[in-house]
Short mmCIF file of C-alpha atoms in Angstrom, two decimals:
data_model
loop_
_atom_site.label_atom_id
_atom_site.label_comp_id
_atom_site.label_asym_id
_atom_site.label_seq_id
_atom_site.Cartn_x
_atom_site.Cartn_y
_atom_site.Cartn_z
CA MET C 56 -29.67 -14.22 17.48
CA THR C 57 -27.42 -11.22 16.95
CA ALA C 58 -29.24 -8.36 15.27
CA PRO C 59 -28.18 -7.86 11.65
CA VAL C 60 -26.28 -4.75 10.65
CA ASP C 61 -26.97 -2.85 7.47
CA VAL C 62 -23.37 -2.74 6.26
CA LEU C 63 -20.54 -4.90 7.55
CA ILE C 64 -17.06 -3.75 6.47
CA ILE C 65 -14.17 -6.18 6.95
CA GLY C 66 -10.97 -4.18 7.39
CA THR C 67 -10.14 -0.67 8.60
CA GLY C 68 -7.21 0.34 6.38
CA ALA C 69 -7.02 2.78 3.49
CA SER C 70 -10.18 1.43 1.84
CA GLY C 71 -12.40 0.12 4.65
CA ALA C 72 -12.14 3.27 6.75
CA ALA C 73 -12.85 5.52 3.75
CA VAL C 74 -15.97 3.55 2.83
CA ALA C 75 -17.20 3.63 6.43
CA TRP C 76 -16.79 7.40 6.63
CA SER C 77 -18.51 8.00 3.30
CA LEU C 78 -21.48 5.72 4.04
CA ALA C 79 -21.97 7.13 7.55
CA GLU C 80 -24.15 9.94 6.23
CA THR C 81 -26.80 7.39 5.21
CA LYS C 82 -27.50 6.74 8.92
CA MET C 83 -27.45 2.99 8.29
CA ARG C 84 -25.99 0.80 11.01
CA ILE C 85 -22.41 0.28 9.86
CA VAL C 86 -19.88 -1.97 11.59
CA CYS C 87 -16.17 -2.23 10.75
CA MET C 88 -14.55 -5.48 11.83
CA GLU C 89 -10.77 -5.50 12.27
CA GLN C 90 -8.77 -8.56 13.22
CA GLY C 91 -6.11 -6.43 14.91
CA ASP C 92 -6.22 -4.08 17.89
CA TRP C 93 -6.61 -0.36 18.27
CA MET C 94 -3.08 0.99 18.20
CA ASN C 95 -1.61 3.16 20.96
CA PRO C 96 0.71 5.70 19.30
CA SER C 97 2.60 6.25 22.54
CA GLU C 98 3.78 2.64 22.26
CA TYR C 99 5.05 2.95 18.69
CA PRO C 100 8.79 2.39 18.22
CA SER C 101 9.19 6.04 17.20
CA ALA C 102 8.45 7.01 20.82
CA GLY C 103 11.58 5.26 22.10
CA ARG C 104 15.30 4.95 21.47
CA ASP C 105 15.03 1.28 20.44
CA TRP C 106 12.85 2.03 17.43
CA GLU C 107 15.30 0.59 14.89
CA ALA C 108 15.47 -2.70 16.78
CA ARG C 109 11.68 -2.87 16.99
CA GLN C 110 11.42 -2.23 13.25
CA LEU C 111 13.11 -5.60 12.90
CA SER C 112 10.94 -7.42 15.45
CA ASP C 113 7.44 -6.72 16.80
CA MET C 114 6.79 -3.89 14.32
CA HIS C 115 8.47 -5.43 11.29
CA HIS C 116 6.53 -5.05 8.03
CA ASN C 117 6.65 -8.81 7.36
CA PRO C 118 4.02 -10.66 9.44
CA ASN C 119 6.14 -13.82 9.48
CA ARG C 120 8.87 -11.90 11.31
CA ARG C 121 6.54 -9.70 13.34
CA CYS C 122 4.46 -12.63 14.66
CA ARG C 123 2.00 -10.53 16.62
CA GLU C 124 -1.00 -12.34 18.06
CA THR C 125 -3.24 -10.58 15.56
CA ASP C 126 -1.19 -11.59 12.50
CA TYR C 127 -1.68 -14.53 10.21
CA PRO C 128 1.22 -16.47 8.65
CA ILE C 129 1.93 -16.29 4.92
CA ASN C 130 3.65 -19.00 2.92
CA GLY C 131 6.05 -17.15 0.63
CA THR C 132 8.39 -20.02 -0.23
CA GLU C 133 7.38 -19.88 -3.91
CA SER C 134 7.56 -16.12 -4.25
CA ASP C 135 10.42 -13.88 -5.42
CA ILE C 136 9.05 -11.11 -3.18
CA GLN C 137 7.72 -11.43 0.38
CA VAL C 138 4.50 -9.84 1.58
CA ALA C 139 4.54 -6.77 3.81
CA ASN C 140 1.37 -5.73 5.64
CA PHE C 141 0.02 -4.81 9.07
CA ASN C 142 -3.01 -6.07 11.00
CA GLY C 143 -4.48 -3.47 13.32
CA VAL C 144 -6.99 -0.62 13.27
CA GLY C 145 -5.69 1.55 10.44
CA GLY C 146 -4.27 -1.43 8.55
CA SER C 147 -1.01 -0.97 6.71
CA THR C 148 -1.35 2.83 6.85
CA VAL C 149 0.09 2.43 10.37
CA LEU C 150 3.46 1.33 8.94
CA TYR C 151 3.57 2.82 5.44
CA ALA C 152 6.01 5.62 4.61
CA GLY C 153 3.34 8.15 3.62
CA HIS C 154 4.65 8.42 0.04
CA PHE C 155 1.43 9.45 -1.74
CA PRO C 156 1.48 9.66 -5.55
CA ARG C 157 -1.59 9.42 -7.74
CA PHE C 158 -1.96 7.14 -10.74
CA HIS C 159 -1.41 8.82 -14.11
CA PRO C 160 -4.23 9.05 -16.68
CA SER C 161 -2.34 6.57 -18.88
CA ASP C 162 -2.46 3.93 -16.14
CA PHE C 163 -6.13 3.29 -16.81
CA ARG C 164 -5.58 2.68 -20.56
CA VAL C 165 -2.53 0.43 -20.88
CA LYS C 166 -4.19 -1.99 -23.31
CA THR C 167 -5.18 0.83 -25.62
CA LEU C 168 -1.85 2.64 -25.35
CA ASP C 169 0.64 -0.22 -25.12
CA GLY C 170 -1.20 -3.40 -26.06
CA VAL C 171 -0.61 -5.12 -22.71
CA ALA C 172 -2.82 -6.16 -19.77
CA ASP C 173 -6.34 -4.62 -19.82
CA ASP C 174 -7.92 -1.19 -19.68
CA TRP C 175 -9.77 -0.22 -16.52
CA PRO C 176 -13.54 0.23 -16.77
CA ILE C 177 -13.09 3.73 -15.28
CA ASP C 178 -10.60 6.51 -15.96
CA TYR C 179 -8.59 9.19 -14.15
CA GLN C 180 -11.31 11.79 -14.62
CA ALA C 181 -13.86 9.57 -12.86
CA LEU C 182 -11.57 9.31 -9.83
CA GLU C 183 -10.35 12.92 -9.81
CA PRO C 184 -12.98 14.30 -7.38
CA TYR C 185 -12.40 11.33 -5.07
CA TYR C 186 -8.65 11.91 -5.15
CA GLU C 187 -9.35 15.45 -3.96
CA GLU C 188 -11.69 14.28 -1.21
CA ASN C 189 -9.23 11.65 -0.03
CA ASP C 190 -6.40 14.22 -0.10
CA ARG C 191 -8.40 16.50 2.16
CA MET C 192 -9.30 13.73 4.62
CA MET C 193 -5.78 12.31 4.83
CA GLY C 194 -3.96 15.63 4.56
CA VAL C 195 -1.39 15.71 1.76
CA SER C 196 1.77 17.81 1.64
CA GLY C 197 2.95 18.72 -1.84
CA LEU C 198 3.54 21.40 -4.43
CA ALA C 199 1.09 22.23 -7.19
CA GLY C 200 2.29 22.40 -10.78
CA ASP C 201 4.06 19.06 -11.21
CA PRO C 202 4.31 18.60 -15.02
CA ALA C 203 4.06 14.81 -14.59
CA TYR C 204 0.36 15.16 -13.75
CA PRO C 205 -2.78 16.99 -14.80
CA PRO C 206 -3.32 20.03 -12.53
CA LYS C 207 -4.00 19.05 -8.92
CA LYS C 208 -4.25 21.05 -5.73
CA ALA C 209 -1.87 20.92 -2.77
CA VAL C 210 -3.52 20.65 0.66
CA MET C 211 -0.35 21.62 2.56
CA PRO C 212 3.09 22.92 1.54
CA PRO C 213 5.68 20.29 0.61
CA LEU C 214 7.96 18.71 3.16
CA PRO C 215 11.46 20.22 3.24
CA LEU C 216 13.83 18.90 0.58
CA GLY C 217 16.64 18.57 3.09
CA ARG C 218 20.27 18.10 2.13
CA SER C 219 19.51 14.79 0.42
CA GLY C 220 16.71 16.10 -1.77
CA SER C 221 18.71 19.19 -2.72
CA ALA C 222 21.80 17.17 -3.67
CA LEU C 223 19.83 14.63 -5.71
CA GLY C 224 17.83 17.40 -7.36
CA ARG C 225 21.09 18.99 -8.52
CA GLY C 226 22.09 15.66 -10.06
CA LEU C 227 18.77 15.42 -11.89
CA ASN C 228 19.16 18.98 -13.11
CA LYS C 229 22.55 18.15 -14.63
CA LEU C 230 20.90 15.32 -16.57
CA GLY C 231 17.88 17.41 -17.53
CA TRP C 232 15.47 14.90 -15.98
CA HIS C 233 12.15 15.51 -14.26
CA TRP C 234 11.94 15.88 -10.50
CA TRP C 235 9.46 17.44 -8.09
CA PRO C 236 8.84 17.59 -4.33
CA SER C 237 7.00 14.41 -3.33
CA ASP C 238 3.37 14.33 -2.35
CA SER C 239 3.31 12.92 1.19
CA ALA C 240 0.52 12.03 3.61
CA ILE C 241 2.55 13.75 6.31
CA ALA C 242 1.62 17.10 7.83
CA SER C 243 4.09 19.86 6.97
CA ILE C 244 1.98 22.33 8.98
CA ASP C 245 -0.56 21.85 11.74
CA TYR C 246 -3.60 20.26 10.08
CA GLU C 247 -6.99 19.38 11.55
CA GLY C 248 -5.69 18.49 14.99
CA ARG C 249 -2.48 16.89 13.75
CA ALA C 250 0.73 18.75 14.58
CA LYS C 251 3.31 19.15 11.84
CA CYS C 252 6.10 16.61 11.56
CA ILE C 253 8.91 17.06 14.10
CA ASN C 254 11.14 14.26 12.74
CA LEU C 255 10.64 11.80 15.58
CA ALA C 256 11.88 8.72 13.74
CA HIS C 257 11.37 6.79 10.52
CA CYS C 258 7.74 6.81 9.39
CA THR C 259 7.60 3.06 8.77
CA SER C 260 7.64 2.23 12.49
CA GLY C 261 4.40 4.09 13.21
CA CYS C 262 4.07 7.81 13.86
CA ALA C 263 3.84 8.39 17.62
CA GLN C 264 3.26 12.08 16.97
CA GLY C 265 0.37 11.68 14.53
CA ALA C 266 1.85 13.80 11.74
CA LYS C 267 1.59 10.88 9.31
CA ALA C 268 -1.93 10.16 8.13
CA SER C 269 -3.16 6.70 9.09
CA THR C 270 -6.85 5.93 8.89
CA ASP C 271 -7.17 5.30 12.64
CA ILE C 272 -6.55 9.03 13.18
CA THR C 273 -8.19 10.44 10.03
CA TYR C 274 -11.23 8.65 8.62
CA LEU C 275 -12.25 6.46 11.54
CA PRO C 276 -12.68 9.11 14.26
CA ALA C 277 -14.90 11.11 11.87
CA ALA C 278 -16.85 7.97 10.94
CA MET C 279 -17.34 7.01 14.59
CA ARG C 280 -18.62 10.47 15.46
CA ALA C 281 -21.23 9.87 12.75
CA GLY C 282 -22.28 6.55 14.30
CA VAL C 283 -20.02 3.91 12.70
CA GLU C 284 -18.97 1.11 15.06
CA VAL C 285 -15.44 -0.32 15.01
CA TRP C 286 -15.02 -3.83 16.41
CA PRO C 287 -11.35 -4.79 16.93
CA ARG C 288 -10.07 -8.32 17.49
CA CYS C 289 -12.66 -9.85 15.13
CA ARG C 290 -11.03 -12.35 12.77
CA VAL C 291 -13.44 -13.23 9.97
CA ARG C 292 -13.27 -16.84 8.80
CA GLU C 293 -15.84 -16.82 6.00
CA ILE C 294 -18.67 -14.94 4.37
CA THR C 295 -21.93 -16.88 4.47
CA VAL C 296 -24.69 -16.98 1.86
CA ASN C 297 -28.42 -17.62 2.05
CA GLU C 298 -30.65 -19.76 -0.13
CA ARG C 299 -30.88 -16.97 -2.71
CA GLY C 300 -27.11 -16.83 -3.10
CA MET C 301 -26.84 -13.48 -1.34
CA ALA C 302 -24.28 -12.72 1.35
CA SER C 303 -25.96 -13.18 4.71
CA GLY C 304 -23.16 -12.25 7.10
CA VAL C 305 -19.86 -13.57 8.42
CA ILE C 306 -18.53 -16.19 10.78
CA TYR C 307 -15.75 -14.72 12.92
CA TYR C 308 -13.71 -15.25 16.07
CA ASP C 309 -13.86 -12.56 18.73
CA GLY C 310 -11.06 -11.44 21.03
CA LYS C 311 -11.73 -14.38 23.36
CA GLY C 312 -11.42 -16.85 20.49
CA GLU C 313 -15.15 -17.64 20.47
CA GLU C 314 -16.78 -18.41 17.13
CA LYS C 315 -19.70 -16.13 16.33
CA PHE C 316 -22.03 -15.27 13.46
CA GLN C 317 -22.85 -11.68 12.52
CA PRO C 318 -25.70 -11.25 10.01
CA ALA C 319 -25.51 -8.33 7.60
CA GLU C 320 -27.54 -6.92 4.73
CA VAL C 321 -24.43 -5.82 2.81
CA VAL C 322 -20.84 -7.07 3.17
CA VAL C 323 -17.84 -4.99 2.09
CA VAL C 324 -14.43 -6.67 1.92
CA ALA C 325 -11.38 -4.46 2.53
CA CYS C 326 -8.67 -6.91 3.59
CA ASN C 327 -5.90 -6.02 1.05
CA GLY C 328 -4.74 -7.88 -2.05
CA VAL C 329 -3.74 -10.98 -0.05
CA GLY C 330 -6.29 -11.02 2.79
CA THR C 331 -9.26 -10.46 0.50
CA PRO C 332 -8.69 -13.44 -1.84
CA ARG C 333 -7.86 -15.54 1.21
CA LEU C 334 -11.27 -14.75 2.70
CA LEU C 335 -13.18 -15.17 -0.56
CA LEU C 336 -11.52 -18.50 -1.34
CA ASN C 337 -12.22 -19.76 2.16
CA SER C 338 -15.93 -18.85 1.86
CA VAL C 339 -17.00 -22.12 0.27
CA SER C 340 -20.62 -23.26 -0.01
CA GLY C 341 -22.84 -25.37 -2.22
CA LYS C 342 -23.57 -22.25 -4.24
CA PHE C 343 -19.90 -21.28 -4.47
CA PRO C 344 -17.74 -24.44 -4.28
CA SER C 345 -14.63 -22.58 -5.47
CA GLY C 346 -15.10 -19.65 -3.12
CA ILE C 347 -17.61 -16.85 -3.01
CA ALA C 348 -17.64 -14.43 -5.97
CA ASN C 349 -15.32 -16.72 -7.93
CA SER C 350 -17.32 -17.87 -10.95
CA SER C 351 -14.63 -16.33 -13.17
CA GLY C 352 -11.92 -18.37 -11.44
CA LEU C 353 -9.91 -15.17 -11.04
CA VAL C 354 -10.08 -14.69 -7.29
CA GLY C 355 -6.45 -14.74 -6.16
CA LYS C 356 -5.07 -14.53 -9.71
CA ASN C 357 -3.07 -11.64 -11.24
CA LEU C 358 -1.24 -10.74 -8.03
CA MET C 359 0.89 -7.61 -8.53
CA PHE C 360 3.51 -6.32 -6.06
CA HIS C 361 5.59 -3.54 -7.69
CA PRO C 362 9.15 -4.88 -7.90
CA TYR C 363 11.47 -2.44 -6.12
CA ALA C 364 15.12 -1.64 -6.75
CA ARG C 365 17.03 0.20 -4.03
CA ILE C 366 20.03 2.24 -5.17
CA TRP C 367 22.28 4.30 -2.92
CA GLY C 368 25.47 6.28 -2.96
CA TYR C 369 27.94 7.78 -0.48
CA PHE C 370 28.85 11.46 -0.51
CA ASP C 371 31.70 13.49 0.89
CA GLU C 372 29.32 16.10 2.25
CA GLU C 373 26.99 15.32 5.14
CA MET C 374 23.40 14.43 4.27
CA ASP C 375 20.33 14.29 6.52
CA GLY C 376 20.99 11.16 8.51
CA ASN C 377 17.88 10.27 10.46
CA LYS C 378 16.44 13.78 10.34
CA GLY C 379 13.15 14.18 8.53
CA PRO C 380 10.63 11.84 6.89
CA GLY C 381 12.00 9.48 4.29
CA ASN C 382 10.18 11.21 1.44
CA CYS C 383 11.71 14.26 -0.20
CA ILE C 384 11.48 14.30 -4.03
CA TRP C 385 10.39 12.03 -6.88
CA SER C 386 11.07 11.66 -10.58
CA HIS C 387 8.62 10.44 -13.24
CA GLN C 388 11.17 10.75 -16.02
CA PHE C 389 10.84 7.08 -17.02
CA TYR C 390 7.15 6.56 -16.38
CA GLU C 391 5.58 6.18 -19.82
CA THR C 392 6.43 3.44 -22.31
CA ASP C 393 9.49 3.91 -24.51
CA LEU C 394 10.13 0.66 -26.40
CA SER C 395 13.73 1.64 -27.08
CA ARG C 396 14.39 0.76 -23.43
CA GLY C 397 13.48 -2.86 -24.09
CA PHE C 398 10.32 -3.08 -21.94
CA VAL C 399 6.77 -1.73 -21.75
CA ARG C 400 5.41 0.68 -19.15
CA GLY C 401 7.73 2.30 -16.61
CA TYR C 402 8.57 3.36 -13.08
CA ILE C 403 9.15 6.27 -10.77
CA PHE C 404 12.08 7.10 -8.54
CA GLU C 405 11.19 7.82 -4.93
CA PHE C 406 14.19 9.60 -3.43
CA SER C 407 14.91 9.16 0.25
CA ARG C 408 17.12 10.58 2.94
CA SER C 409 20.04 8.96 4.67
CA GLN C 410 20.15 5.90 6.87
CA ASN C 411 19.70 5.84 10.59
CA GLN C 412 22.39 4.95 13.11
CA VAL C 413 21.88 1.22 13.54
CA MET C 414 21.17 0.45 9.88
CA ALA C 415 24.21 2.45 8.83
CA ALA C 416 26.32 0.12 10.97
CA ILE C 417 24.57 -3.12 9.98
CA GLN C 418 24.64 -2.46 6.25
CA GLY C 419 28.08 -0.92 6.42
CA ALA C 420 29.40 -4.13 7.94
CA ALA C 421 27.46 -6.26 5.46
CA ASN C 422 28.99 -4.31 2.56
CA ASN C 423 32.53 -4.58 3.96
CA LYS C 424 32.73 -0.85 4.56
CA LEU C 425 33.01 -1.01 8.34
CA PRO C 426 36.15 -2.86 9.52
CA TRP C 427 36.66 -4.00 13.08
CA GLY C 428 39.60 -2.73 15.09
CA ALA C 429 41.63 0.33 14.17
CA GLY C 430 39.77 2.71 11.93
CA HIS C 431 36.31 1.37 12.86
CA HIS C 432 34.99 4.66 14.20
CA ASP C 433 36.49 6.73 11.40
CA ALA C 434 34.92 4.40 8.84
CA TYR C 435 31.54 4.71 10.55
CA ARG C 436 31.75 8.50 10.46
CA ARG C 437 32.24 8.29 6.69
CA LEU C 438 29.05 6.18 6.43
CA PHE C 439 26.58 7.73 8.83
CA ARG C 440 24.84 10.80 7.37
CA HIS C 441 26.81 10.41 4.16
CA ARG C 442 24.50 8.05 2.28
CA CYS C 443 21.27 8.71 0.42
CA GLY C 444 19.56 7.36 -2.67
CA MET C 445 16.28 6.17 -4.05
CA VAL C 446 14.02 3.28 -4.93
CA GLY C 447 12.76 2.50 -8.39
CA ILE C 448 9.09 1.47 -8.13
CA CYS C 449 8.37 -0.62 -11.21
CA GLU C 450 4.99 -1.30 -12.76
CA ASP C 451 4.04 -4.95 -12.37
CA LEU C 452 1.96 -6.38 -15.21
CA PRO C 453 -0.88 -8.77 -14.27
CA GLU C 454 -0.14 -12.45 -14.91
CA GLU C 455 -2.56 -15.16 -13.84
CA HIS C 456 0.17 -17.52 -12.63
CA ASN C 457 1.12 -14.95 -9.97
CA GLN C 458 -1.50 -15.72 -7.39
CA VAL C 459 -2.78 -16.15 -3.85
CA THR C 460 -4.14 -19.58 -2.92
CA LEU C 461 -5.00 -21.32 0.35
CA ASP C 462 -2.15 -23.26 1.88
CA PRO C 463 -3.17 -26.91 2.47
CA VAL C 464 -1.17 -27.17 5.71
CA LEU C 465 -0.28 -23.78 7.21
CA LYS C 466 -3.02 -22.18 9.35
CA ASP C 467 -3.43 -19.20 11.64
CA SER C 468 -4.08 -19.44 15.38
CA HIS C 469 -7.81 -20.01 14.77
CA GLY C 470 -7.28 -22.81 12.25
CA ILE C 471 -8.07 -20.69 9.18
CA PRO C 472 -5.94 -21.66 6.15
CA ALA C 473 -3.06 -19.27 5.57
CA PRO C 474 -2.49 -17.64 2.17
CA LYS C 475 0.18 -19.09 -0.08
CA ILE C 476 1.92 -16.75 -2.51
CA THR C 477 3.14 -17.93 -5.90
CA TYR C 478 4.96 -15.11 -7.67
CA ARG C 479 7.80 -14.87 -10.18
CA LEU C 480 9.33 -11.77 -11.72
CA SER C 481 8.52 -11.37 -15.39
CA GLU C 482 11.18 -10.70 -18.01
CA ASN C 483 9.62 -7.27 -18.47
CA SER C 484 10.07 -6.52 -14.77
CA LYS C 485 13.67 -7.74 -14.78
CA LYS C 486 14.53 -5.43 -17.69
CA MET C 487 12.75 -2.53 -15.99
CA LEU C 488 14.62 -3.10 -12.73
CA ALA C 489 17.97 -3.17 -14.57
CA HIS C 490 17.09 0.07 -16.33
CA ALA C 491 16.15 1.69 -13.02
CA VAL C 492 19.45 0.68 -11.45
CA GLY C 493 21.37 2.09 -14.43
CA ARG C 494 19.56 5.43 -14.47
CA ALA C 495 19.74 5.77 -10.69
CA THR C 496 23.49 5.25 -10.88
CA ASP C 497 23.64 8.09 -13.41
CA ILE C 498 21.71 10.35 -11.06
CA LEU C 499 23.84 9.56 -8.04
CA LYS C 500 27.09 10.11 -9.89
CA ALA C 501 25.80 13.37 -11.34
CA ALA C 502 24.91 14.40 -7.78
CA GLY C 503 28.46 13.68 -6.60
CA ALA C 504 28.24 10.20 -5.09
CA TYR C 505 31.60 8.41 -5.03
CA ASP C 506 30.37 4.90 -4.25
CA VAL C 507 27.15 3.38 -5.56
CA GLY C 508 25.44 0.14 -4.58
CA PHE C 509 22.06 -1.47 -5.15
CA GLU C 510 19.64 -4.23 -4.19
CA SER C 511 17.33 -5.43 -6.95
CA PRO C 512 14.69 -6.60 -6.41
CA ILE C 513 14.13 -5.87 -2.73
CA ALA C 514 13.27 -9.35 -1.54
CA GLU C 515 11.02 -8.18 1.31
CA GLY C 516 9.53 -5.33 -0.70
CA GLY C 517 5.99 -6.67 -1.13
CA TRP C 518 4.39 -3.55 0.30
CA HIS C 519 1.83 -3.15 -2.48
CA LEU C 520 -0.76 -5.91 -2.84
CA MET C 521 -2.96 -5.59 -5.92
CA GLY C 522 -5.01 -7.29 -8.59
CA THR C 523 -6.41 -10.45 -7.00
CA ALA C 524 -10.13 -9.57 -7.33
CA ARG C 525 -9.99 -7.29 -10.36
CA MET C 526 -12.78 -5.01 -11.54
CA GLY C 527 -14.24 -5.09 -15.04
CA SER C 528 -17.43 -5.09 -17.08
CA ASP C 529 -17.06 -8.71 -18.26
CA PRO C 530 -18.02 -11.22 -15.52
CA GLU C 531 -15.85 -13.86 -17.17
CA ARG C 532 -12.74 -11.65 -16.96
CA SER C 533 -13.26 -9.93 -13.61
CA VAL C 534 -14.52 -10.46 -10.06
CA VAL C 535 -16.34 -7.16 -9.41
CA ASN C 536 -17.97 -4.64 -11.72
CA GLU C 537 -16.89 -1.07 -12.41
CA TRP C 538 -18.11 0.11 -9.00
CA GLY C 539 -16.82 -2.72 -6.83
CA ARG C 540 -19.93 -4.91 -6.73
CA SER C 541 -19.45 -8.66 -7.10
CA HIS C 542 -20.74 -10.00 -10.39
CA ASP C 543 -21.95 -13.11 -8.55
CA VAL C 544 -23.29 -11.77 -5.25
CA LYS C 545 -25.20 -8.51 -5.52
CA ASN C 546 -24.78 -7.41 -1.90
CA LEU C 547 -21.05 -8.17 -1.73
CA PHE C 548 -18.45 -5.49 -2.48
CA VAL C 549 -14.65 -5.41 -2.66
CA VAL C 550 -12.92 -2.04 -2.24
CA ASP C 551 -9.19 -2.57 -1.59
CA GLY C 552 -6.18 -2.89 -3.90
CA SER C 553 -7.27 -6.34 -5.02
CA ILE C 554 -9.74 -4.70 -7.47
CA PHE C 555 -6.90 -3.02 -9.39
CA VAL C 556 -6.77 -4.00 -13.07
CA THR C 557 -3.15 -2.87 -13.44
CA SER C 558 -0.62 -1.72 -10.87
CA ALA C 559 0.73 1.51 -12.42
CA GLY C 560 4.28 2.48 -11.46
CA VAL C 561 3.43 4.35 -8.26
CA ASN C 562 2.43 3.52 -4.69
CA PRO C 563 -1.25 2.52 -4.59
CA THR C 564 -2.54 3.90 -1.26
CA ARG C 565 -3.81 7.21 -2.61
CA THR C 566 -5.68 5.43 -5.39
CA ILE C 567 -7.03 2.78 -2.99
CA GLY C 568 -8.58 5.56 -0.90
CA ALA C 569 -9.99 7.36 -3.93
CA LEU C 570 -11.45 4.12 -5.33
CA ALA C 571 -13.06 3.32 -1.99
CA LEU C 572 -14.76 6.72 -1.93
CA TYR C 573 -15.85 6.20 -5.54
CA VAL C 574 -17.38 2.80 -4.68
CA ALA C 575 -19.10 4.23 -1.59
CA ASP C 576 -20.56 7.08 -3.62
CA ASN C 577 -21.94 4.61 -6.16
CA MET C 578 -23.43 2.56 -3.32
CA LYS C 579 -25.21 5.63 -1.97
CA GLN C 580 -26.58 6.46 -5.40
CA ARG C 581 -27.95 2.91 -5.67
CA LEU C 582 -29.25 2.39 -2.13
CA ALA C 583 -32.56 1.06 -3.40
CA THR C 584 -30.86 -1.88 -5.11
CA LEU C 585 -28.14 -2.74 -2.56
CA PHE C 586 -30.34 -5.15 -0.66
CA ASP C 587 -31.79 -6.95 -3.69
#
């Protein structure tokens, strides 16, 4: 029989890697299982000239289009937004853009402040030291003093504003609206063995240079030096339980496709807001006929995405083109609730630089701005490096009918049921998206744009996966307690975005990392009871 490990962590992304690193100091035997491979940065699209084509194929953010051997299919036929994720060591931090905002203090108290959703069982102050620790480990570029937040330190100077950020900032100034250099998990100076960004290519195709922080080059090397083991190509099918109703280990398939059992004293699930409920729901036993840790019936419920609106404009002057990371500035002008707008909660604007060569041509043709024949090249010159804009990232309120379930037919290559997504935009989200498009149009015109367009919502914009195993103090209204421990199974923990109570109106990765460190710290403080 395989020797049991002390702590088995399933997933190596923003949460799993952070927990592994934090727990390493206990000297327990810790194993991280990852269904994907170790990534080779020299093979990322950003290392070659065909990187835009590969963004649309083997390194696409949608697993149904990417279809790598290590992916699993997702049924999104009943969803307004399609899932985006990545399966490999480092998880979705391999392909994310590195945009790195924190939650606001108000995000933990939406029920108290606005009478919607639920309050979190913890607050901003509880996470503040873990935000700082995560910022140091990941390496965050930014500028201290942003009035949208309580005081917070900057690890590195901000990324350059570029022509796009400067032009859009002037537009915001004319309107008197908030803006600030973005916090980015991208090195603006040499930092702990990572060279500063040299603008290789777009960040969402993997950073061949290593300037963008992904957990395979930040947390995991440090964790492995401290004794943590990382096992790639291990696809976990289910979490097993013993006669006492405690988690006893996992059944998984190794890289050769062989079914194996790995016993463990503690199991930590870090598979994202879709992969985690999929695994919990598939872990059926006599003790847990509806899936492990699911006595509340809420595993998979309350899926939140963040509906995105993309708004752009064309300018007479040349912008950045494909030079520089996508992030430059942000605006939190419309973040807090103002009922005169017709909806509750709010959103941020994440401003981005211009398009790259191929996408400028594809979208120019799609928008009837790039004719064939005479004038084709002149029209392209007016498009390329002359467009920039933003996305509105809208807070998604939790609704139980938005959910992840197990598909009765679709399966992955090992016969494990695939997740099925059921998700519809709420009326609140639709009104928020419309408001974001309107205000973004104001900004672009104030900045000098002569032609404005938008896509709302972004149909393949399901980058943020949250809420499907929510935390809370009431076992009937939550899946895990206030420090990530299952109400039902005392040696089972969930640490990824699925434990979010609400989504806030900002990207979740920075908060996922901070929450994971918070959970790990609580585990260390309670070591004597972890194995009960």
